[in-house]
Short mmCIF file of C-alpha atoms and ligand atoms in Angstrom, two decimals:
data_model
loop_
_atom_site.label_atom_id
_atom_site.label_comp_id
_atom_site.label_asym_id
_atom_site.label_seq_id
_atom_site.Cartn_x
_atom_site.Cartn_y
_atom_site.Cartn_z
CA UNK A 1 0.00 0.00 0.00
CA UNK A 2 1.58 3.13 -1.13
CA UNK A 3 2.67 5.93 1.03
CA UNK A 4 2.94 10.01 1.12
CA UNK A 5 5.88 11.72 2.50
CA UNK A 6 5.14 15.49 2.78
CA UNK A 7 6.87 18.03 3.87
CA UNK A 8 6.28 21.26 5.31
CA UNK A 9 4.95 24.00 5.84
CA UNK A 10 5.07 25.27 1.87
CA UNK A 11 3.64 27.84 0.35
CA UNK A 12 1.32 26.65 -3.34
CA UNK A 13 0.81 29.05 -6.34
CA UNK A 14 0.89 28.61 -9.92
CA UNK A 15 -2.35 27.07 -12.12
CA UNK A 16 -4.06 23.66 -11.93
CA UNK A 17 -7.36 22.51 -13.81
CA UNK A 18 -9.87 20.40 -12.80
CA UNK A 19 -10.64 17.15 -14.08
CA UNK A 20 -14.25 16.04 -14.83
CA UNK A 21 -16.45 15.21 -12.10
CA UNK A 22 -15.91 11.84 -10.98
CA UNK A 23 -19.67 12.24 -9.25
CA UNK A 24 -21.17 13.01 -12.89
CA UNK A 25 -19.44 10.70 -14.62
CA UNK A 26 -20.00 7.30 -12.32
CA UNK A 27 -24.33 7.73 -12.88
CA UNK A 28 -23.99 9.43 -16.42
CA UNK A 29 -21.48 6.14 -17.45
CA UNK A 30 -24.52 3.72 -15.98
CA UNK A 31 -27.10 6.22 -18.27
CA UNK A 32 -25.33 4.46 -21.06
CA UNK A 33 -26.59 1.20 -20.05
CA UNK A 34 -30.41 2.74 -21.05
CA UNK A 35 -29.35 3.27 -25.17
CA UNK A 36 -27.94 -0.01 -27.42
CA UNK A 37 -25.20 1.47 -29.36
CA UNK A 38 -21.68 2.90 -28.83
CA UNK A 39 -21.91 6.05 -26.41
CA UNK A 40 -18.60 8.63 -25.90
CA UNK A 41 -18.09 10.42 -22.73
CA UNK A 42 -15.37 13.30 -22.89
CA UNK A 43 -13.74 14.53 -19.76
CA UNK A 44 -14.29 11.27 -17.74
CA UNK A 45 -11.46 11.43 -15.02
CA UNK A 46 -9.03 8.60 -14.55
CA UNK A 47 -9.15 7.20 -11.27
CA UNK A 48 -9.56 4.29 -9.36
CA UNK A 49 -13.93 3.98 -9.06
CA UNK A 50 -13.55 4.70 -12.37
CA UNK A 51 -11.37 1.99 -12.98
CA UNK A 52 -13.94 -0.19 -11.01
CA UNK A 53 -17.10 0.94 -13.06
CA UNK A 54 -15.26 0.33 -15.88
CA UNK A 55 -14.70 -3.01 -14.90
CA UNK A 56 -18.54 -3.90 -13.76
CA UNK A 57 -20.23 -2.01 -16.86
CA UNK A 58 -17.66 -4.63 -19.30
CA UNK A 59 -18.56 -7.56 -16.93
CA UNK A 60 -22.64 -6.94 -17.91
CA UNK A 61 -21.15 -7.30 -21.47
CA UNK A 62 -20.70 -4.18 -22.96
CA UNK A 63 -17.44 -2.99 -23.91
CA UNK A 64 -15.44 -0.30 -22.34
CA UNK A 65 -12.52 1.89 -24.09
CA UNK A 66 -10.38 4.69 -22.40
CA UNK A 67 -8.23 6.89 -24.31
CA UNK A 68 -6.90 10.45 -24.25
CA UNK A 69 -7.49 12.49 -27.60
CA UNK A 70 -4.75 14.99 -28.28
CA UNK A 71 -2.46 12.34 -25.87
CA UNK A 72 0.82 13.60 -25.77
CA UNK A 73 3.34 15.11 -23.36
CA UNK A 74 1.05 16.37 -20.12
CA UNK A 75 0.82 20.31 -20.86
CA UNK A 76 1.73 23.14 -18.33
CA UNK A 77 -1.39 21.87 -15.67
CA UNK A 78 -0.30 18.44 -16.47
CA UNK A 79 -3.41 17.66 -18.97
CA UNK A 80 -2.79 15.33 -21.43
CA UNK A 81 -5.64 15.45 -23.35
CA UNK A 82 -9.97 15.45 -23.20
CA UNK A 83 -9.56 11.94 -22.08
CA UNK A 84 -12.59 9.90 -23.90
CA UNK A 85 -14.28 6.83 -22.82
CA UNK A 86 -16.56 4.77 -24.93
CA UNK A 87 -19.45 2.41 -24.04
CA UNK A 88 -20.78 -0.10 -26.37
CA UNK A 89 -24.36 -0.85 -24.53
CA UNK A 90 -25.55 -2.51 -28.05
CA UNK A 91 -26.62 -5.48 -25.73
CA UNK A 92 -26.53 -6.62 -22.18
CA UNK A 93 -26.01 -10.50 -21.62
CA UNK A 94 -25.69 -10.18 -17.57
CA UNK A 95 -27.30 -7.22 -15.85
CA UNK A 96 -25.71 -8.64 -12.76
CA UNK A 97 -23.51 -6.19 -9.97
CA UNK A 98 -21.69 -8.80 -8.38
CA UNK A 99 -20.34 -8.32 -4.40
CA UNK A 100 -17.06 -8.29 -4.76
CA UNK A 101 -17.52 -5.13 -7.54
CA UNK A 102 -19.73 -3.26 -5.46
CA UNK A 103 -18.09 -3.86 -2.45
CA UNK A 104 -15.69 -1.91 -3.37
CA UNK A 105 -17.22 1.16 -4.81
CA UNK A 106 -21.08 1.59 -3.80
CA UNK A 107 -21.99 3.84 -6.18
CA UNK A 108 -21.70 1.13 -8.39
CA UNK A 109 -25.75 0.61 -7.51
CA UNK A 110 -26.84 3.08 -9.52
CA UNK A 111 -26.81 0.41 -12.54
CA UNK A 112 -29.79 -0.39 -10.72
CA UNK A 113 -32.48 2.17 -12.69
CA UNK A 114 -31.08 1.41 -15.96
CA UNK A 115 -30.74 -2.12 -15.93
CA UNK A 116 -34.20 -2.60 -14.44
CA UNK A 117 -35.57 -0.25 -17.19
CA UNK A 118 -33.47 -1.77 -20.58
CA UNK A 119 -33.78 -5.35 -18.97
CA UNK A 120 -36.84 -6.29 -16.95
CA UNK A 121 -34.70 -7.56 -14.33
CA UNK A 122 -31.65 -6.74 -12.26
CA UNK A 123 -29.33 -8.19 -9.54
CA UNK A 124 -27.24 -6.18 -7.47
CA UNK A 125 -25.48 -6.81 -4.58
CA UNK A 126 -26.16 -4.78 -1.72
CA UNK A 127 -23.70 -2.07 -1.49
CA UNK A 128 -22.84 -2.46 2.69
CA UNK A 129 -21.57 0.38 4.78
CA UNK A 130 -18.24 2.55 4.52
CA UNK A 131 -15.92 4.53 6.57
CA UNK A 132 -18.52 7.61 6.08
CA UNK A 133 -21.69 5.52 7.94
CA UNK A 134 -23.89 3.05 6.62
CA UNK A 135 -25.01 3.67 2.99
CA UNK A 136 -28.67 2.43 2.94
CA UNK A 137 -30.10 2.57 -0.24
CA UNK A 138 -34.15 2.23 0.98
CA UNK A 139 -35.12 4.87 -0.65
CA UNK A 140 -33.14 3.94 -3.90
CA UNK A 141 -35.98 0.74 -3.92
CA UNK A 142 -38.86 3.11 -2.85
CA UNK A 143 -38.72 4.75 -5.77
CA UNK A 144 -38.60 1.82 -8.54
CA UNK A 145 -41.17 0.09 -6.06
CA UNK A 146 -43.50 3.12 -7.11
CA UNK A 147 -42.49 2.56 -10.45
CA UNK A 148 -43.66 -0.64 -10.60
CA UNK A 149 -40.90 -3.11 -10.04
CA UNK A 150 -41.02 -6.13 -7.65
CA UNK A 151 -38.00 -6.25 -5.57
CA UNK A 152 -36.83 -8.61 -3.14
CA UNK A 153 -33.61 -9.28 -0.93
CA UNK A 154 -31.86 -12.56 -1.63
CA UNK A 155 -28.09 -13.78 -0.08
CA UNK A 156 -27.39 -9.98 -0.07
CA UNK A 157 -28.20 -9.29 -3.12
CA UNK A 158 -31.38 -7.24 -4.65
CA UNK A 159 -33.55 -8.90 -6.89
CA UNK A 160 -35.74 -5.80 -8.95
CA UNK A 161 -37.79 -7.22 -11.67
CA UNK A 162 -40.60 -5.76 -14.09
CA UNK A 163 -41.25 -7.94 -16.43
CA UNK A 164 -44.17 -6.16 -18.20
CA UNK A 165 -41.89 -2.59 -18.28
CA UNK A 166 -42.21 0.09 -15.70
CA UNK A 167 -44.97 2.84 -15.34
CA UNK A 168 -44.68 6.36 -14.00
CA UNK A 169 -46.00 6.91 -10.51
CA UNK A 170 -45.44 10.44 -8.00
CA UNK A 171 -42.97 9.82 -5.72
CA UNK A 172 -41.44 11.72 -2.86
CA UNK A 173 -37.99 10.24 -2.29
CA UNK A 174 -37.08 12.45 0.68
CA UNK A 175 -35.18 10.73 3.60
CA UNK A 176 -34.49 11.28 7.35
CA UNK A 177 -31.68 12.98 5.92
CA UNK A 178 -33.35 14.75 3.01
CA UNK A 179 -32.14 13.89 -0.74
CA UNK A 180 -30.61 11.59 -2.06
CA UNK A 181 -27.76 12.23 -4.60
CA UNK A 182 -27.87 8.48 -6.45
CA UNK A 183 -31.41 7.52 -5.25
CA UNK A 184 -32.08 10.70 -7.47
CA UNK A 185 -30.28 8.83 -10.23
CA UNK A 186 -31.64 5.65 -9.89
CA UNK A 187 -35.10 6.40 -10.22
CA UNK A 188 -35.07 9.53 -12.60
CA UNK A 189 -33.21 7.24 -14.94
CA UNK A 190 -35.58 4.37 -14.86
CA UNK A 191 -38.20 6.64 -15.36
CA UNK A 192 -37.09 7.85 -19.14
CA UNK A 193 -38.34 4.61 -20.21
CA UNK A 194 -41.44 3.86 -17.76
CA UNK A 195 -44.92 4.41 -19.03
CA UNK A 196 -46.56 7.39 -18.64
CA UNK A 197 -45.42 10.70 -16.05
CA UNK A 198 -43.19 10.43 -13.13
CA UNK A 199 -43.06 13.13 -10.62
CA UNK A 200 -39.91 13.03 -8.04
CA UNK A 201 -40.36 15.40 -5.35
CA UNK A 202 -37.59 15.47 -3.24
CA UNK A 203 -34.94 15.29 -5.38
CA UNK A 204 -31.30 15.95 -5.27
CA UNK A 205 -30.34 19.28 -6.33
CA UNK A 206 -26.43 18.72 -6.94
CA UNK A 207 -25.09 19.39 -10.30
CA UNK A 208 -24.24 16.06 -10.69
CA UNK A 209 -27.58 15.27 -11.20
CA UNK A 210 -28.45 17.90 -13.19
CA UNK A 211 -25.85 17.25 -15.31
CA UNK A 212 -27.29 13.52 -15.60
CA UNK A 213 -30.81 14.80 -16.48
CA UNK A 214 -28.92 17.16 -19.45
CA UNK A 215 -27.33 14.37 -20.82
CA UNK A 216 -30.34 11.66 -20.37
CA UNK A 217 -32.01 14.32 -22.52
CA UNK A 218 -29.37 14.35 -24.81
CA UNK A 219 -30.46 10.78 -25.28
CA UNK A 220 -33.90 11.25 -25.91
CA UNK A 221 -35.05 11.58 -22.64
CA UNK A 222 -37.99 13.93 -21.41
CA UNK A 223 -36.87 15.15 -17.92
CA UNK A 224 -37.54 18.81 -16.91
CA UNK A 225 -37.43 20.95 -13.83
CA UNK A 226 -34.32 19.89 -13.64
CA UNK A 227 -32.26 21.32 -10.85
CA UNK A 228 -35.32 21.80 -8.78
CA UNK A 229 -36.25 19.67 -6.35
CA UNK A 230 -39.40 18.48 -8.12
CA UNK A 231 -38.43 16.66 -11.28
CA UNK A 232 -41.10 15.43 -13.69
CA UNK A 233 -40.44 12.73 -16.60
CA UNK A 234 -41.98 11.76 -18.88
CA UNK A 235 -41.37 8.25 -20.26
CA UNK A 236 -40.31 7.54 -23.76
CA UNK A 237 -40.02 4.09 -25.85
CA UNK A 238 -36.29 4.30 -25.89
CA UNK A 239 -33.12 6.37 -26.09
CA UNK A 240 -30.26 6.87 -28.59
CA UNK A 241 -26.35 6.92 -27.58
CA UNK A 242 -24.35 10.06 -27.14
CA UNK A 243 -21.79 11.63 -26.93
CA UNK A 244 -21.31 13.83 -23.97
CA UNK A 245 -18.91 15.93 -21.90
CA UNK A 246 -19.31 15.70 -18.09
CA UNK A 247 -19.13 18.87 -15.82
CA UNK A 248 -15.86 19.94 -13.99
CA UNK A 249 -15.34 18.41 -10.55
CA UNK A 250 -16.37 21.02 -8.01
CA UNK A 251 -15.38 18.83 -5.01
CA UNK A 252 -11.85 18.42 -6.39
CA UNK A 253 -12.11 22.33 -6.88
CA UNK A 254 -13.21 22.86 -3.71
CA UNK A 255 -9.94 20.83 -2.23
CA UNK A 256 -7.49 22.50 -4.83
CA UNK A 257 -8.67 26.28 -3.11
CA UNK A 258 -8.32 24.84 0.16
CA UNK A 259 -4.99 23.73 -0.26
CA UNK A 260 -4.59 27.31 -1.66
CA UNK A 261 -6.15 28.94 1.63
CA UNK A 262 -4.42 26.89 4.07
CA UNK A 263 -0.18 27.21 2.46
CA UNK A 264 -1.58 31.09 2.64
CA UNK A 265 -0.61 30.74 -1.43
CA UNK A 266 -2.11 31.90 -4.28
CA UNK A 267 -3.97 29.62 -6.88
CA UNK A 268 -5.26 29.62 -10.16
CA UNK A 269 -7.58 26.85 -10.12
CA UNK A 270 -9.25 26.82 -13.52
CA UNK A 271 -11.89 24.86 -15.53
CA UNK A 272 -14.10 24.75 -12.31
CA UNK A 273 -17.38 26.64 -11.92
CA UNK A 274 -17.97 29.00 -9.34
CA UNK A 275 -22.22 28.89 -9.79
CA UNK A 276 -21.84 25.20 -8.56
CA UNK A 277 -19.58 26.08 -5.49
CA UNK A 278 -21.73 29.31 -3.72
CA UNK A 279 -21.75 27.93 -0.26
CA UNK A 280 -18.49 27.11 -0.82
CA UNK A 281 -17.27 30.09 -1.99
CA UNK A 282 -19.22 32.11 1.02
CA UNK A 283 -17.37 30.12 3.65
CA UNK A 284 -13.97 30.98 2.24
CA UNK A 285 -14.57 34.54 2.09
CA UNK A 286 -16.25 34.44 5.31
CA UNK A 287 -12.80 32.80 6.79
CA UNK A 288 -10.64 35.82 4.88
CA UNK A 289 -9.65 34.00 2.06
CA UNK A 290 -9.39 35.64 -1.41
CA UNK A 291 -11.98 33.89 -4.52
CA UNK A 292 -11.47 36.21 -7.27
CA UNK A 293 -13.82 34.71 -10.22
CA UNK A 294 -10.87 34.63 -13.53
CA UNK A 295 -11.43 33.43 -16.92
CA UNK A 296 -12.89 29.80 -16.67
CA UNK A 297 -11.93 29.21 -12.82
CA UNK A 298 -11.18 31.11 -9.80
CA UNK A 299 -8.02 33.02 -8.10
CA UNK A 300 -7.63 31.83 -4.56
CA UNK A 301 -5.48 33.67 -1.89
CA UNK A 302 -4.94 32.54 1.46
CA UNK A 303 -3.97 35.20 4.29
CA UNK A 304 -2.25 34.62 7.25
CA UNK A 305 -5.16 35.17 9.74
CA UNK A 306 -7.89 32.74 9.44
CA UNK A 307 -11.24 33.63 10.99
CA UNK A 308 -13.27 30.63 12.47
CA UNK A 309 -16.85 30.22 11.09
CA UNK A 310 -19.14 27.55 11.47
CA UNK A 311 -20.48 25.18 8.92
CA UNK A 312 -23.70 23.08 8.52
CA UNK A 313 -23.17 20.72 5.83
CA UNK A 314 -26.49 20.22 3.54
CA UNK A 315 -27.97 18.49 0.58
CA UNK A 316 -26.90 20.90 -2.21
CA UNK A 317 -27.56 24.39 -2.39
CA UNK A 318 -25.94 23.93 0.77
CA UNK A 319 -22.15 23.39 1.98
CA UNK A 320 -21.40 20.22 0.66
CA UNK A 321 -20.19 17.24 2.94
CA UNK A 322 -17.47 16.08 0.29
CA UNK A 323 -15.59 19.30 1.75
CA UNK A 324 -16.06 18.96 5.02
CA UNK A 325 -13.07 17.44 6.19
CA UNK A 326 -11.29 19.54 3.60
CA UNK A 327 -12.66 22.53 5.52
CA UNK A 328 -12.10 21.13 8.92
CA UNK A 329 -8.42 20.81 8.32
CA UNK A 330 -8.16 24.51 6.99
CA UNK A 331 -10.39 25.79 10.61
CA UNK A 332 -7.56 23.92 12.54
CA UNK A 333 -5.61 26.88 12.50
CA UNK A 334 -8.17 29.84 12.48
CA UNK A 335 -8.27 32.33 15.21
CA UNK A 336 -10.53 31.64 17.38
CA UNK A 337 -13.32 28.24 17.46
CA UNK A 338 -15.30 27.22 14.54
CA UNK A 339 -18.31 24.57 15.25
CA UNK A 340 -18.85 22.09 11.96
CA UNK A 341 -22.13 19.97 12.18
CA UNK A 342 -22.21 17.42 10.13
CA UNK A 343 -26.28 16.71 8.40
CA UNK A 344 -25.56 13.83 5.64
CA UNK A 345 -23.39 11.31 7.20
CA UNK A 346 -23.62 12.08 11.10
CA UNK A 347 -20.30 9.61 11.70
CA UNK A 348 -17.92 11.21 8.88
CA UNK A 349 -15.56 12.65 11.20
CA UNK A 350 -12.72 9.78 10.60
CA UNK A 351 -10.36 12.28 9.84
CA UNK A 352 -10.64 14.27 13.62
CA UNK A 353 -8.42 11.56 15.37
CA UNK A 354 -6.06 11.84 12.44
CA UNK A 355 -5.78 15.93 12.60
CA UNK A 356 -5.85 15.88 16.52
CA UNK A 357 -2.48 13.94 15.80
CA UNK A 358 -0.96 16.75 13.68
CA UNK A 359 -1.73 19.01 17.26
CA UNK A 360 -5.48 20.08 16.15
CA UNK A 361 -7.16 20.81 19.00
CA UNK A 362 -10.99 18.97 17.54
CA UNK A 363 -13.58 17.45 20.03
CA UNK A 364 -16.21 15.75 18.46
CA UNK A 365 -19.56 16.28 20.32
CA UNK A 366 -22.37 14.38 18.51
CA UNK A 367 -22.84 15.16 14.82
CA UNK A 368 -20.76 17.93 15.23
CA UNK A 369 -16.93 19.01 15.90
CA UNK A 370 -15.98 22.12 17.95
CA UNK A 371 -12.72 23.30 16.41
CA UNK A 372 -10.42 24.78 18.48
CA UNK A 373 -7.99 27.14 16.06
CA UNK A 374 -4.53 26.62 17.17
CA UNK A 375 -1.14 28.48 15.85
CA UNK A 376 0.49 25.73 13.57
CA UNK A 377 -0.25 21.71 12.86
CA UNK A 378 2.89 19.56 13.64
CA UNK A 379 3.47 16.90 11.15
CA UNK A 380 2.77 13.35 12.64
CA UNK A 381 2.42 9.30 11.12
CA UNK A 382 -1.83 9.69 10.14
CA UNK A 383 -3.72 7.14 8.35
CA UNK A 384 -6.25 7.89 5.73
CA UNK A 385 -9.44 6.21 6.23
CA UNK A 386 -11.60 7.38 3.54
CA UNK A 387 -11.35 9.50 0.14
CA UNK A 388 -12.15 12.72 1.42
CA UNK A 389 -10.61 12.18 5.11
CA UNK A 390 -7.43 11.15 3.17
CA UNK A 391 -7.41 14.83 0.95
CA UNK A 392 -7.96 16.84 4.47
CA UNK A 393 -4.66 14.84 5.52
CA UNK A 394 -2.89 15.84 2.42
CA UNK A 395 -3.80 19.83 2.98
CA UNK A 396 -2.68 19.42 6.49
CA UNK A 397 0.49 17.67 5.78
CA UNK A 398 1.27 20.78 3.51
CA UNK A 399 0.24 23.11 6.51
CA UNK A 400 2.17 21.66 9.05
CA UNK A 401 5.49 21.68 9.95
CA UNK A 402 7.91 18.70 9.48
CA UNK A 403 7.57 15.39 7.13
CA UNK A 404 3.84 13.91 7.49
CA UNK A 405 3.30 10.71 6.31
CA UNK A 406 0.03 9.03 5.33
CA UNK A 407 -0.59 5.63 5.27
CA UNK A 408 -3.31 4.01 2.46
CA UNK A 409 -3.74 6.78 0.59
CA UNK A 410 -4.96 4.25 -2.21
CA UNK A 411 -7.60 5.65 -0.48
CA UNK A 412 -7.32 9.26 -2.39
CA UNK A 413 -6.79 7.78 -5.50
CA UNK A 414 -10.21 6.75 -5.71
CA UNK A 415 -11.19 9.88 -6.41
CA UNK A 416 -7.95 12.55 -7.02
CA UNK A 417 -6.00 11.86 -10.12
CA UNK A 418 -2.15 11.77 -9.76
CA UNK A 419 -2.94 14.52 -6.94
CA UNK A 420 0.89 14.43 -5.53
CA UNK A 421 1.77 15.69 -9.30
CA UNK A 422 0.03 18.26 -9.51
CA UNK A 423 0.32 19.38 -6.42
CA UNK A 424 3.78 19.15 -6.57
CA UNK A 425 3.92 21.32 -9.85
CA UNK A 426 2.11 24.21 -7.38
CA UNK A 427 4.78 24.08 -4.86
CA UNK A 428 4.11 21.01 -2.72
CA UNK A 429 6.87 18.58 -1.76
CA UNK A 430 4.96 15.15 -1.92
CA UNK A 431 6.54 11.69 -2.41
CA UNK A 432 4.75 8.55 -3.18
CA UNK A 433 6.81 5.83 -1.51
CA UNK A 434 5.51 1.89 -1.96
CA UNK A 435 4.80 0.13 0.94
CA UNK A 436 3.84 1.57 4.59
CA UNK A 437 2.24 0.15 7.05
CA UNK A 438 -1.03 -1.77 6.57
C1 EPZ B 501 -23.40 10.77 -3.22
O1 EPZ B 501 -23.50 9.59 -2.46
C2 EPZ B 501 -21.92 10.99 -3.48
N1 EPZ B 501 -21.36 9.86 -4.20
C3 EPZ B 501 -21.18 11.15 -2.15
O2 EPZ B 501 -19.82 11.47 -2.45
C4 EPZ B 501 -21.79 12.34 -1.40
O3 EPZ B 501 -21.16 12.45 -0.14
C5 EPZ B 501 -23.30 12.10 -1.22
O4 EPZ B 501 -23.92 11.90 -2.50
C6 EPZ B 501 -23.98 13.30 -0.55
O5 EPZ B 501 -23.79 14.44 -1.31
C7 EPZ B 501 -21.55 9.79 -5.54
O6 EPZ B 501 -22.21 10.62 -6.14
C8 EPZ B 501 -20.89 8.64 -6.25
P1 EPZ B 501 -26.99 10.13 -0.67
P2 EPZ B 501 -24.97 8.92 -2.22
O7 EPZ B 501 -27.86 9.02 -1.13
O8 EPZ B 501 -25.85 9.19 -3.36
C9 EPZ B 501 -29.12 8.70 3.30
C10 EPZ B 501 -17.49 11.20 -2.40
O9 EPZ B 501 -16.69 11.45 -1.48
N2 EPZ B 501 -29.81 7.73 2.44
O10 EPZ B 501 -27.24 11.50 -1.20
O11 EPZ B 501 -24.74 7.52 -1.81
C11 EPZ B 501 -27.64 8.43 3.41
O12 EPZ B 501 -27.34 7.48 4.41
C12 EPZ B 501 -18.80 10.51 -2.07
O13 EPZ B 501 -17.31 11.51 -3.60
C13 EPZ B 501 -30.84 6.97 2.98
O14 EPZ B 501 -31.18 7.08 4.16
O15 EPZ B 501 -25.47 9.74 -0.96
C14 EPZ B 501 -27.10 9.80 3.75
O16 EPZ B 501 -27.25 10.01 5.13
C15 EPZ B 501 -18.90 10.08 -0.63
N3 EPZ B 501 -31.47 6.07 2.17
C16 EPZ B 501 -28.02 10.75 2.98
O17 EPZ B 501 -29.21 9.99 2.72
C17 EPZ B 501 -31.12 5.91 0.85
O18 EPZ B 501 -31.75 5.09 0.15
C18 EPZ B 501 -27.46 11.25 1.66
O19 EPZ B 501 -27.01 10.14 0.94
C19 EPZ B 501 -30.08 6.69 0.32
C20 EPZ B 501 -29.44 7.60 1.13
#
């Protein structure tokens, strides 16, 4: 299991871009499943649940293909190319997720919708909990319930079947936690070939859905008040492939101006858009730090004093809780106490232990952490635990002073590509060593 050695403190500034959203592209890649022919997706990030979709889309029987147009030598931001990946969904022999596939990347349930909708029938295993809290997905089979299907649990796997097609029904998929990002996607893309009007109330906001429902459309697809929490779609008798380019990656944004705020640099952090990242954006600015909107991105400049704020994480509009760690590692050293409450996933606070090691001063009290800002973070031995614990590790590791080294960061592969590079090209000092502790 690989290792990072980082040193600090450093100071980041230069440019990076974004990739594409690794969020978008995991639902929009099982969207392809819903058209038989060869779809293209541009912009589709390379990284490890990728890798894994990849891997369970091909086992269903439909081809896969990866490759970079315009490959070459990486240019100044380390961008090779638009990287392209092809689907060829021209027929499904086995529209089975098997356990040891989605064990290791959950999201891998959202071939659930289209499967049950090309198909009649579906097995998938259940996807199990993570280092973020369990990952239920009851309201996920709520909604294609409502639609019709008959679904039942068997050896840990679900069973959703509708032989006779699917027909539009209302449905209010709000849970004890509000919306649900992939439920969303589960049952919106189900209903593009159901019978008949569907009406989700409740649904999830996040562009990553919205950027599904554009490209469903795309296909053929009749899905409108999109972006609202009340989407309404009406069924058709069947979709066409595309070809499609999926939105920039505002969580991997969101950690590039962090790591920005918290070396007190200055970034350039382009292709990312600043109309997906408003509560983001607020918090910065509320904490001092600089977001100057500039040509298809943002300037970010950190100042020394950071001012503690609090921060409620929420289905989107709201502060997103794919930053939260991100965020909690930049309050570490505010002046003064900052209080983050955490709505989504009341237990993803894996990273506080870690931080409190680097001399954070974090006490966790419920769903929420009261940050204590103290002068510096002193580099320590951490572990990563989970994808976005493990990037709140990395901007501390820059922070803090002396050689940090985190364990498993396999971990931040799964959703950062080549992160040490580029982060190196800014300023950082990062090695990737093989091995480490277990
Ligand atoms: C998506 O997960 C994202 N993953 C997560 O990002 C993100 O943290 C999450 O949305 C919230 O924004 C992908 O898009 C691949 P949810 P998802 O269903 O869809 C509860 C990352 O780091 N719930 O919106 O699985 C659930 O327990 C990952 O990139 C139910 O109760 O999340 C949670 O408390 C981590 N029943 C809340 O809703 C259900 O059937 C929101 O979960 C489904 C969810």
């Amino acid at each position: 299991m690989d290792v990072f050695q980082i040193e600090g403190p450093v100071r980041l500034s230069g440019h990076v871009d974004v990739n594409g959203s690794k969020n978008a592209s995991l639902p929009i890649m099982a969207a392809m499943l819903l058209a038989p022919g060869r779809s293209t997706l541009i912009g589709v990030p390379h990284l490890a649940d990728i890798s894994v979709f990849q891997e369970l889309i091909a086992q269903l029987g439909c081809p896969v293909e990866r490759q970079a147009d315009g490959a070459g030598t990486p240019n100044a931001t380390g961008r090779v190319g638009e990287p392209l990946l092809t689907i060829d969904a021209t027929k499904i022999d086995n529209p089975v997720g098997p356990y040891d596939i989605v064990r290791k990347m959950r999201a891998s349930v959202c071939i659930l919708g289209p499967l049950l909708a090309r198909c009649g029938r579906v097995e998938v295993s259940m996807p199990g909990g993570c280092a973020i809290g369990d990952r239920p997905i009851d309201l996920h089979l709520l909604g294609l319930r409502q639609l019709g299907a008959q679904i039942h649990l068997k050896s840990g796997y679900v069973i959703a079947e509708a032989p006779k097609g699917l027909k539009g029904a209302s449905i209010f998929l709000g849970g004890p936690f509000g919306s649900t990002v992939l439920g969303t996607a589960n049952v919106m893309m189900a209903a593009t070939l159901a019978k008949g009007r569907t009406i989700i109330e409740s649904a999830a906001c996040e562009p990553e859905i919205t950027d599904l429902a554009n490209c469903l459309n795309a296909m053929g697809a009749r899905v409108s008040g999109i972006g609202s929490p009340r989407l309404t779609i009406d069924g058709v008798s069947h979709l066409h492939p595309v070809q499609y380019r999926v939105i920039p990656d505002r969580i991997e944004a969101g950690t590039f101006m962090v790591a920005a705020a918290i070396t007190g640099g200055q970034v350039h952090v382009g292709h990312c858009r600043l109309d997906d990242m408003m509560a983001v954006v607020d918090r910065l600015r509320n904490i001092g730090v600089s977001v100057e909107s500039n040509g298809d991105g943002c300037v970010v400049a950190g100042t020394r004093r950071l001012e503690p704020v609090d921060i409620t994480t929420q289905p989107y509009p709201g502060f997103p809780t794919d930053l939260q760690a991100q965020f909690m590692a930049l309050l570490a050293t505010a002046d003064g106490n900052s209080i983050v409450v955490e709505k989504i996933f009341p237990d993803r606070f894996m990273h506080v232990a870690e931080l409190n090691r680097m001399a954070a001063n974090l006490r966790k009290e419920g769903a929420a952490v009261i940050v204590a800002g103290v002068k510096k973070l002193i580099a320590a031995p951490v572990m990563a635990s989970d994808l976005r614990a493990s990037a709140a590790l990395v901007l501390a590791g820059m922070a803090a002073e002396g050689i940090t080294t985190i364990n498993r960061v396999y971990h931040i592969d799964r959703g950062y590509e080549r992160i040490e590079e580029r982060l190196n090209r800014l300023g950082a000092k990062i090695t990737r060593e093989e091995g480490g502790t277990v």
